[in-house]
Each structure stands twice: as C-alpha cells, then as structure tokens.
Amino acid sequence: QVLLVESGGGLVQAGGSLRLSCAASGRTFWSYTMGWFRQAPGKEREFVAAISWNIGRTLYADSVKGRFTISRDKDKNTVYLQMNTLKPEDTAVYYCAAGGRNLATMTAQYDYWGQGTQVTVSS
C-alpha cells in the first residue's frame, strides 16, 4: 500500500506559477513511476507529466512541455510539479499517482492515487 498526499494547489492569475507537492509513504516504491494527472469538470483525466523514481527520467504532455517541470526528492519521498506560465486551461484538479511501469501516460497504468488538489487559473 502506498499513500499519496498532494498539496500546493490554489488560485493564481494567468502567467503565474505554482508548485505542487506529492508526499509518498507506505511500502517501498523505489521502482515506481510517479505521475501527475489533471481533470477538469466534464472532461477525462489527462496525463500531465511522469518521472521514474530511481533514475529521474521524465515525460511531459505536449500541452505543458516547456512550462511544467516534474522532479522528485528521494530524501523527502516527495514528487513535485513546478507549474510556470499558467493558463486558464490549466485549471483542474491535479492528482499524483504511482505505478509500476516507467513513464506511463495512461491512468490504468497506475496503481495508487492521491486525493487531488485544486488549481484554478484566472484570466
């Protein structure tokens, strides 16, 4: 069992920045892929970014590449999503996830999910 807890969401103006955190605990997840997904009302949950825990390989959705950065701090068992140049279309609930395949991009490829944190970007 892996517990994931997101934090750092909030309200920002377009062009602003936020940093989301995902604190992980429970059984070892050294070999997991850690991912960020987001879901806006009435829309499917979509992939945002992923990172392999052990070696730090990253993958980004085209919609956020160049604006968002995923990283992890092994000492703190925490994954981060630095979001810069935010746009109104980035507004969504952001979820942290953990899975067994490297750099997975689909929700079904992840086994554990956090509760989500709201990000709202005003125009």
Short mmCIF file of N, CA and C in Angstrom, two decimals:
data_model
loop_
_atom_site.label_atom_id
_atom_site.label_comp_id
_atom_site.label_asym_id
_atom_site.label_seq_id
_atom_site.Cartn_x
_atom_site.Cartn_y
_atom_site.Cartn_z
N GLN A 1 0.84 -1.19 0.00
CA GLN A 1 0.00 0.00 0.00
C GLN A 1 0.88 1.25 0.00
N VAL A 2 0.52 2.20 -0.86
CA VAL A 2 1.22 3.47 -0.95
C VAL A 2 0.21 4.58 -0.76
N LEU A 3 0.52 5.50 0.15
CA LEU A 3 -0.32 6.65 0.40
C LEU A 3 0.31 7.87 -0.25
N LEU A 4 -0.48 8.59 -1.04
CA LEU A 4 -0.02 9.78 -1.73
C LEU A 4 -0.89 10.96 -1.32
N VAL A 5 -0.26 12.05 -0.92
CA VAL A 5 -0.98 13.23 -0.47
C VAL A 5 -0.46 14.44 -1.22
N GLU A 6 -1.34 15.06 -2.01
CA GLU A 6 -0.97 16.25 -2.77
C GLU A 6 -1.21 17.51 -1.95
N SER A 7 -0.45 18.54 -2.27
CA SER A 7 -0.64 19.85 -1.67
C SER A 7 -0.07 20.90 -2.61
N GLY A 8 -0.39 22.16 -2.34
CA GLY A 8 0.19 23.26 -3.10
C GLY A 8 -0.73 23.91 -4.10
N GLY A 9 -1.94 23.39 -4.28
CA GLY A 9 -2.87 24.00 -5.20
C GLY A 9 -3.39 25.32 -4.68
N GLY A 10 -4.06 26.05 -5.56
CA GLY A 10 -4.60 27.33 -5.17
C GLY A 10 -5.07 28.12 -6.37
N LEU A 11 -5.30 29.41 -6.15
CA LEU A 11 -5.78 30.33 -7.17
C LEU A 11 -4.64 31.25 -7.59
N VAL A 12 -4.38 31.31 -8.88
CA VAL A 12 -3.35 32.20 -9.42
C VAL A 12 -3.86 32.87 -10.68
N GLN A 13 -3.25 33.99 -11.02
CA GLN A 13 -3.57 34.67 -12.27
C GLN A 13 -2.82 34.03 -13.42
N ALA A 14 -3.37 34.18 -14.61
CA ALA A 14 -2.69 33.68 -15.80
C ALA A 14 -1.28 34.27 -15.88
N GLY A 15 -0.33 33.41 -16.21
CA GLY A 15 1.06 33.80 -16.24
C GLY A 15 1.81 33.55 -14.95
N GLY A 16 1.10 33.22 -13.90
CA GLY A 16 1.71 32.96 -12.61
C GLY A 16 2.23 31.55 -12.49
N SER A 17 2.69 31.22 -11.28
CA SER A 17 3.31 29.92 -11.03
C SER A 17 2.79 29.30 -9.75
N LEU A 18 2.82 27.99 -9.71
CA LEU A 18 2.52 27.20 -8.53
C LEU A 18 3.44 25.99 -8.49
N ARG A 19 3.72 25.50 -7.31
CA ARG A 19 4.45 24.26 -7.16
C ARG A 19 3.60 23.28 -6.36
N LEU A 20 3.26 22.17 -6.98
CA LEU A 20 2.53 21.12 -6.31
C LEU A 20 3.49 20.11 -5.70
N SER A 21 3.11 19.55 -4.56
CA SER A 21 3.90 18.53 -3.90
C SER A 21 3.08 17.28 -3.71
N CYS A 22 3.73 16.14 -3.77
CA CYS A 22 3.09 14.85 -3.53
C CYS A 22 3.97 14.08 -2.57
N ALA A 23 3.52 13.96 -1.33
CA ALA A 23 4.25 13.23 -0.31
C ALA A 23 3.82 11.77 -0.32
N ALA A 24 4.78 10.87 -0.43
CA ALA A 24 4.51 9.44 -0.53
C ALA A 24 4.94 8.72 0.74
N SER A 25 4.17 7.72 1.13
CA SER A 25 4.51 6.90 2.28
C SER A 25 3.95 5.50 2.07
N GLY A 26 4.39 4.56 2.92
CA GLY A 26 3.94 3.19 2.81
C GLY A 26 5.05 2.27 2.31
N ARG A 27 4.66 1.21 1.62
CA ARG A 27 5.63 0.27 1.11
C ARG A 27 6.58 0.93 0.13
N THR A 28 7.73 0.33 -0.03
CA THR A 28 8.74 0.91 -0.90
C THR A 28 8.24 1.08 -2.32
N PHE A 29 8.60 2.19 -2.93
CA PHE A 29 8.21 2.48 -4.30
C PHE A 29 9.41 2.89 -5.13
N TRP A 30 10.55 2.34 -4.79
CA TRP A 30 11.79 2.69 -5.46
C TRP A 30 11.72 2.50 -6.97
N SER A 31 11.03 1.46 -7.42
CA SER A 31 10.97 1.15 -8.84
C SER A 31 9.74 1.74 -9.54
N TYR A 32 8.96 2.52 -8.83
CA TYR A 32 7.74 3.08 -9.40
C TYR A 32 8.00 4.23 -10.35
N THR A 33 7.06 4.41 -11.26
CA THR A 33 6.91 5.66 -11.98
C THR A 33 5.94 6.55 -11.20
N MET A 34 6.28 7.80 -11.04
CA MET A 34 5.42 8.77 -10.38
C MET A 34 4.87 9.71 -11.44
N GLY A 35 3.58 9.95 -11.39
CA GLY A 35 2.96 10.78 -12.41
C GLY A 35 2.03 11.82 -11.85
N TRP A 36 1.80 12.85 -12.64
CA TRP A 36 0.80 13.87 -12.36
C TRP A 36 -0.25 13.83 -13.46
N PHE A 37 -1.50 13.80 -13.05
CA PHE A 37 -2.64 13.88 -13.95
C PHE A 37 -3.52 15.04 -13.52
N ARG A 38 -4.42 15.46 -14.40
CA ARG A 38 -5.36 16.50 -14.05
C ARG A 38 -6.70 16.22 -14.68
N GLN A 39 -7.74 16.73 -14.05
CA GLN A 39 -9.09 16.51 -14.54
C GLN A 39 -9.93 17.77 -14.30
N ALA A 40 -10.44 18.31 -15.39
CA ALA A 40 -11.35 19.45 -15.33
C ALA A 40 -12.79 18.92 -15.34
N PRO A 41 -13.74 19.70 -14.82
CA PRO A 41 -15.14 19.25 -14.79
C PRO A 41 -15.64 18.86 -16.17
N GLY A 42 -16.27 17.68 -16.26
CA GLY A 42 -16.82 17.21 -17.52
C GLY A 42 -15.81 16.67 -18.50
N LYS A 43 -14.55 16.57 -18.11
CA LYS A 43 -13.52 16.08 -19.01
C LYS A 43 -12.84 14.85 -18.44
N GLU A 44 -12.16 14.12 -19.31
CA GLU A 44 -11.42 12.94 -18.89
C GLU A 44 -10.18 13.35 -18.13
N ARG A 45 -9.75 12.47 -17.24
CA ARG A 45 -8.49 12.69 -16.55
C ARG A 45 -7.36 12.54 -17.56
N GLU A 46 -6.47 13.51 -17.62
CA GLU A 46 -5.43 13.51 -18.62
C GLU A 46 -4.03 13.53 -18.01
N PHE A 47 -3.13 12.92 -18.72
CA PHE A 47 -1.73 12.86 -18.31
C PHE A 47 -1.08 14.23 -18.39
N VAL A 48 -0.26 14.54 -17.40
CA VAL A 48 0.48 15.80 -17.37
C VAL A 48 1.98 15.56 -17.47
N ALA A 49 2.51 14.75 -16.55
CA ALA A 49 3.95 14.51 -16.52
C ALA A 49 4.23 13.25 -15.72
N ALA A 50 5.39 12.64 -15.95
CA ALA A 50 5.80 11.45 -15.22
C ALA A 50 7.30 11.46 -15.01
N ILE A 51 7.73 10.78 -13.97
CA ILE A 51 9.14 10.66 -13.67
C ILE A 51 9.41 9.29 -13.07
N SER A 52 10.50 8.64 -13.50
CA SER A 52 10.91 7.39 -12.88
C SER A 52 11.62 7.71 -11.58
N TRP A 53 11.20 7.04 -10.51
CA TRP A 53 11.70 7.39 -9.19
C TRP A 53 13.20 7.18 -9.06
N ASN A 54 13.70 6.08 -9.62
CA ASN A 54 15.08 5.73 -9.38
C ASN A 54 16.08 6.55 -10.19
N ILE A 55 15.83 6.74 -11.48
CA ILE A 55 16.82 7.41 -12.32
C ILE A 55 16.38 8.79 -12.80
N GLY A 56 15.14 9.17 -12.57
CA GLY A 56 14.71 10.53 -12.86
C GLY A 56 14.40 10.83 -14.31
N ARG A 57 14.12 9.83 -15.12
CA ARG A 57 13.67 10.09 -16.48
C ARG A 57 12.31 10.75 -16.44
N THR A 58 12.07 11.69 -17.35
CA THR A 58 10.83 12.45 -17.34
C THR A 58 10.13 12.39 -18.68
N LEU A 59 8.82 12.63 -18.63
CA LEU A 59 8.00 12.70 -19.83
C LEU A 59 6.88 13.70 -19.56
N TYR A 60 6.57 14.52 -20.58
CA TYR A 60 5.57 15.56 -20.42
C TYR A 60 4.52 15.49 -21.51
N ALA A 61 3.31 15.88 -21.16
CA ALA A 61 2.29 16.10 -22.17
C ALA A 61 2.67 17.31 -23.01
N ASP A 62 2.29 17.29 -24.28
CA ASP A 62 2.62 18.40 -25.17
C ASP A 62 2.05 19.72 -24.66
N SER A 63 0.92 19.66 -24.01
CA SER A 63 0.26 20.87 -23.55
C SER A 63 1.00 21.61 -22.44
N VAL A 64 1.90 20.92 -21.75
CA VAL A 64 2.62 21.54 -20.64
C VAL A 64 4.12 21.57 -20.84
N LYS A 65 4.62 20.91 -21.85
CA LYS A 65 6.06 20.86 -22.08
C LYS A 65 6.62 22.27 -22.26
N GLY A 66 7.69 22.57 -21.55
CA GLY A 66 8.28 23.88 -21.59
C GLY A 66 7.77 24.82 -20.52
N ARG A 67 6.64 24.47 -19.89
CA ARG A 67 6.07 25.28 -18.82
C ARG A 67 6.12 24.58 -17.46
N PHE A 68 5.92 23.27 -17.47
CA PHE A 68 5.89 22.49 -16.23
C PHE A 68 7.16 21.67 -16.10
N THR A 69 7.57 21.43 -14.87
CA THR A 69 8.73 20.59 -14.59
C THR A 69 8.40 19.63 -13.46
N ILE A 70 8.57 18.34 -13.70
CA ILE A 70 8.38 17.33 -12.67
C ILE A 70 9.74 16.96 -12.09
N SER A 71 9.79 16.77 -10.79
CA SER A 71 11.02 16.39 -10.13
C SER A 71 10.69 15.57 -8.89
N ARG A 72 11.71 14.96 -8.30
CA ARG A 72 11.49 14.21 -7.07
C ARG A 72 12.66 14.40 -6.13
N ASP A 73 12.36 14.37 -4.85
CA ASP A 73 13.36 14.45 -3.79
C ASP A 73 13.32 13.11 -3.06
N LYS A 74 14.31 12.28 -3.30
CA LYS A 74 14.32 10.95 -2.71
C LYS A 74 14.40 10.99 -1.18
N ASP A 75 15.13 11.95 -0.64
CA ASP A 75 15.27 12.05 0.81
C ASP A 75 13.94 12.39 1.48
N LYS A 76 13.11 13.14 0.80
CA LYS A 76 11.83 13.56 1.36
C LYS A 76 10.66 12.71 0.88
N ASN A 77 10.93 11.72 0.02
CA ASN A 77 9.87 10.89 -0.55
C ASN A 77 8.75 11.75 -1.15
N THR A 78 9.16 12.75 -1.91
CA THR A 78 8.22 13.73 -2.42
C THR A 78 8.45 13.97 -3.90
N VAL A 79 7.37 14.08 -4.65
CA VAL A 79 7.39 14.43 -6.06
C VAL A 79 6.79 15.82 -6.21
N TYR A 80 7.38 16.62 -7.08
CA TYR A 80 6.93 17.99 -7.27
C TYR A 80 6.50 18.22 -8.72
N LEU A 81 5.62 19.17 -8.88
CA LEU A 81 5.26 19.66 -10.20
C LEU A 81 5.33 21.18 -10.17
N GLN A 82 6.39 21.71 -10.74
CA GLN A 82 6.54 23.16 -10.85
C GLN A 82 5.80 23.62 -12.09
N MET A 83 4.83 24.49 -11.91
CA MET A 83 3.98 24.95 -13.00
C MET A 83 4.21 26.44 -13.20
N ASN A 84 4.76 26.79 -14.35
CA ASN A 84 5.02 28.17 -14.70
C ASN A 84 4.17 28.59 -15.88
N THR A 85 4.06 29.90 -16.07
CA THR A 85 3.29 30.46 -17.18
C THR A 85 1.92 29.80 -17.27
N LEU A 86 1.24 29.77 -16.16
CA LEU A 86 -0.05 29.09 -16.10
C LEU A 86 -1.10 29.77 -16.96
N LYS A 87 -1.96 28.95 -17.54
CA LYS A 87 -3.04 29.41 -18.41
C LYS A 87 -4.38 29.01 -17.81
N PRO A 88 -5.46 29.71 -18.16
CA PRO A 88 -6.77 29.32 -17.66
C PRO A 88 -7.12 27.87 -17.97
N GLU A 89 -6.68 27.35 -19.09
CA GLU A 89 -6.96 25.97 -19.45
C GLU A 89 -6.21 24.95 -18.59
N ASP A 90 -5.30 25.41 -17.75
CA ASP A 90 -4.64 24.54 -16.79
C ASP A 90 -5.50 24.29 -15.56
N THR A 91 -6.60 25.01 -15.44
CA THR A 91 -7.49 24.84 -14.30
C THR A 91 -8.04 23.42 -14.24
N ALA A 92 -7.83 22.75 -13.11
CA ALA A 92 -8.25 21.36 -12.95
C ALA A 92 -7.91 20.90 -11.54
N VAL A 93 -8.40 19.73 -11.20
CA VAL A 93 -7.91 19.03 -10.02
C VAL A 93 -6.71 18.22 -10.44
N TYR A 94 -5.61 18.39 -9.75
CA TYR A 94 -4.38 17.69 -10.09
C TYR A 94 -4.16 16.52 -9.14
N TYR A 95 -3.86 15.36 -9.71
CA TYR A 95 -3.69 14.14 -8.96
C TYR A 95 -2.28 13.59 -9.11
N CYS A 96 -1.72 13.14 -8.03
CA CYS A 96 -0.47 12.42 -8.02
C CYS A 96 -0.77 10.93 -8.10
N ALA A 97 0.07 10.17 -8.81
CA ALA A 97 -0.14 8.75 -8.97
C ALA A 97 1.19 8.00 -8.96
N ALA A 98 1.12 6.72 -8.60
CA ALA A 98 2.29 5.86 -8.59
C ALA A 98 1.95 4.56 -9.31
N GLY A 99 2.85 4.09 -10.16
CA GLY A 99 2.64 2.87 -10.91
C GLY A 99 3.92 2.09 -11.13
N GLY A 100 3.77 0.90 -11.68
CA GLY A 100 4.91 0.00 -11.84
C GLY A 100 5.65 0.07 -13.15
N ARG A 101 5.14 0.83 -14.11
CA ARG A 101 5.79 0.93 -15.40
C ARG A 101 6.44 2.29 -15.56
N ASN A 102 7.59 2.29 -16.18
CA ASN A 102 8.36 3.51 -16.34
C ASN A 102 7.67 4.46 -17.31
N LEU A 103 7.49 5.70 -16.88
CA LEU A 103 6.97 6.79 -17.71
C LEU A 103 5.63 6.46 -18.35
N ALA A 104 4.74 5.85 -17.57
CA ALA A 104 3.40 5.55 -18.05
C ALA A 104 2.60 6.83 -18.23
N THR A 105 1.70 6.83 -19.21
CA THR A 105 0.91 8.01 -19.53
C THR A 105 -0.59 7.80 -19.41
N MET A 106 -1.03 6.59 -19.10
CA MET A 106 -2.45 6.29 -19.00
C MET A 106 -2.84 6.00 -17.56
N THR A 107 -4.04 6.40 -17.19
CA THR A 107 -4.49 6.23 -15.82
C THR A 107 -4.49 4.77 -15.38
N ALA A 108 -4.82 3.85 -16.30
CA ALA A 108 -4.90 2.43 -15.96
C ALA A 108 -3.54 1.83 -15.65
N GLN A 109 -2.48 2.51 -15.98
CA GLN A 109 -1.14 2.01 -15.73
C GLN A 109 -0.62 2.37 -14.34
N TYR A 110 -1.43 3.09 -13.57
CA TYR A 110 -1.05 3.49 -12.22
C TYR A 110 -1.90 2.77 -11.19
N ASP A 111 -1.30 2.46 -10.06
CA ASP A 111 -1.94 1.65 -9.03
C ASP A 111 -2.42 2.47 -7.83
N TYR A 112 -1.78 3.58 -7.56
CA TYR A 112 -2.10 4.37 -6.38
C TYR A 112 -2.32 5.82 -6.76
N TRP A 113 -3.28 6.45 -6.09
CA TRP A 113 -3.67 7.81 -6.41
C TRP A 113 -3.84 8.64 -5.15
N GLY A 114 -3.48 9.91 -5.25
CA GLY A 114 -3.75 10.84 -4.18
C GLY A 114 -5.17 11.37 -4.26
N GLN A 115 -5.52 12.25 -3.33
CA GLN A 115 -6.88 12.77 -3.25
C GLN A 115 -7.13 13.94 -4.19
N GLY A 116 -6.09 14.52 -4.72
CA GLY A 116 -6.21 15.64 -5.64
C GLY A 116 -6.10 16.98 -4.95
N THR A 117 -5.61 17.97 -5.69
CA THR A 117 -5.54 19.33 -5.21
C THR A 117 -5.98 20.27 -6.32
N GLN A 118 -6.81 21.25 -5.97
CA GLN A 118 -7.42 22.14 -6.96
C GLN A 118 -6.45 23.22 -7.38
N VAL A 119 -6.32 23.40 -8.69
CA VAL A 119 -5.57 24.51 -9.27
C VAL A 119 -6.52 25.32 -10.12
N THR A 120 -6.64 26.61 -9.81
CA THR A 120 -7.51 27.50 -10.56
C THR A 120 -6.69 28.66 -11.09
N VAL A 121 -6.76 28.89 -12.39
CA VAL A 121 -6.01 29.96 -13.04
C VAL A 121 -7.02 30.94 -13.62
N SER A 122 -6.98 32.17 -13.14
CA SER A 122 -7.91 33.19 -13.60
C SER A 122 -7.35 33.90 -14.81
N SER A 123 -8.24 34.35 -15.68
CA SER A 123 -7.85 35.05 -16.89
C SER A 123 -7.79 36.54 -16.68
#
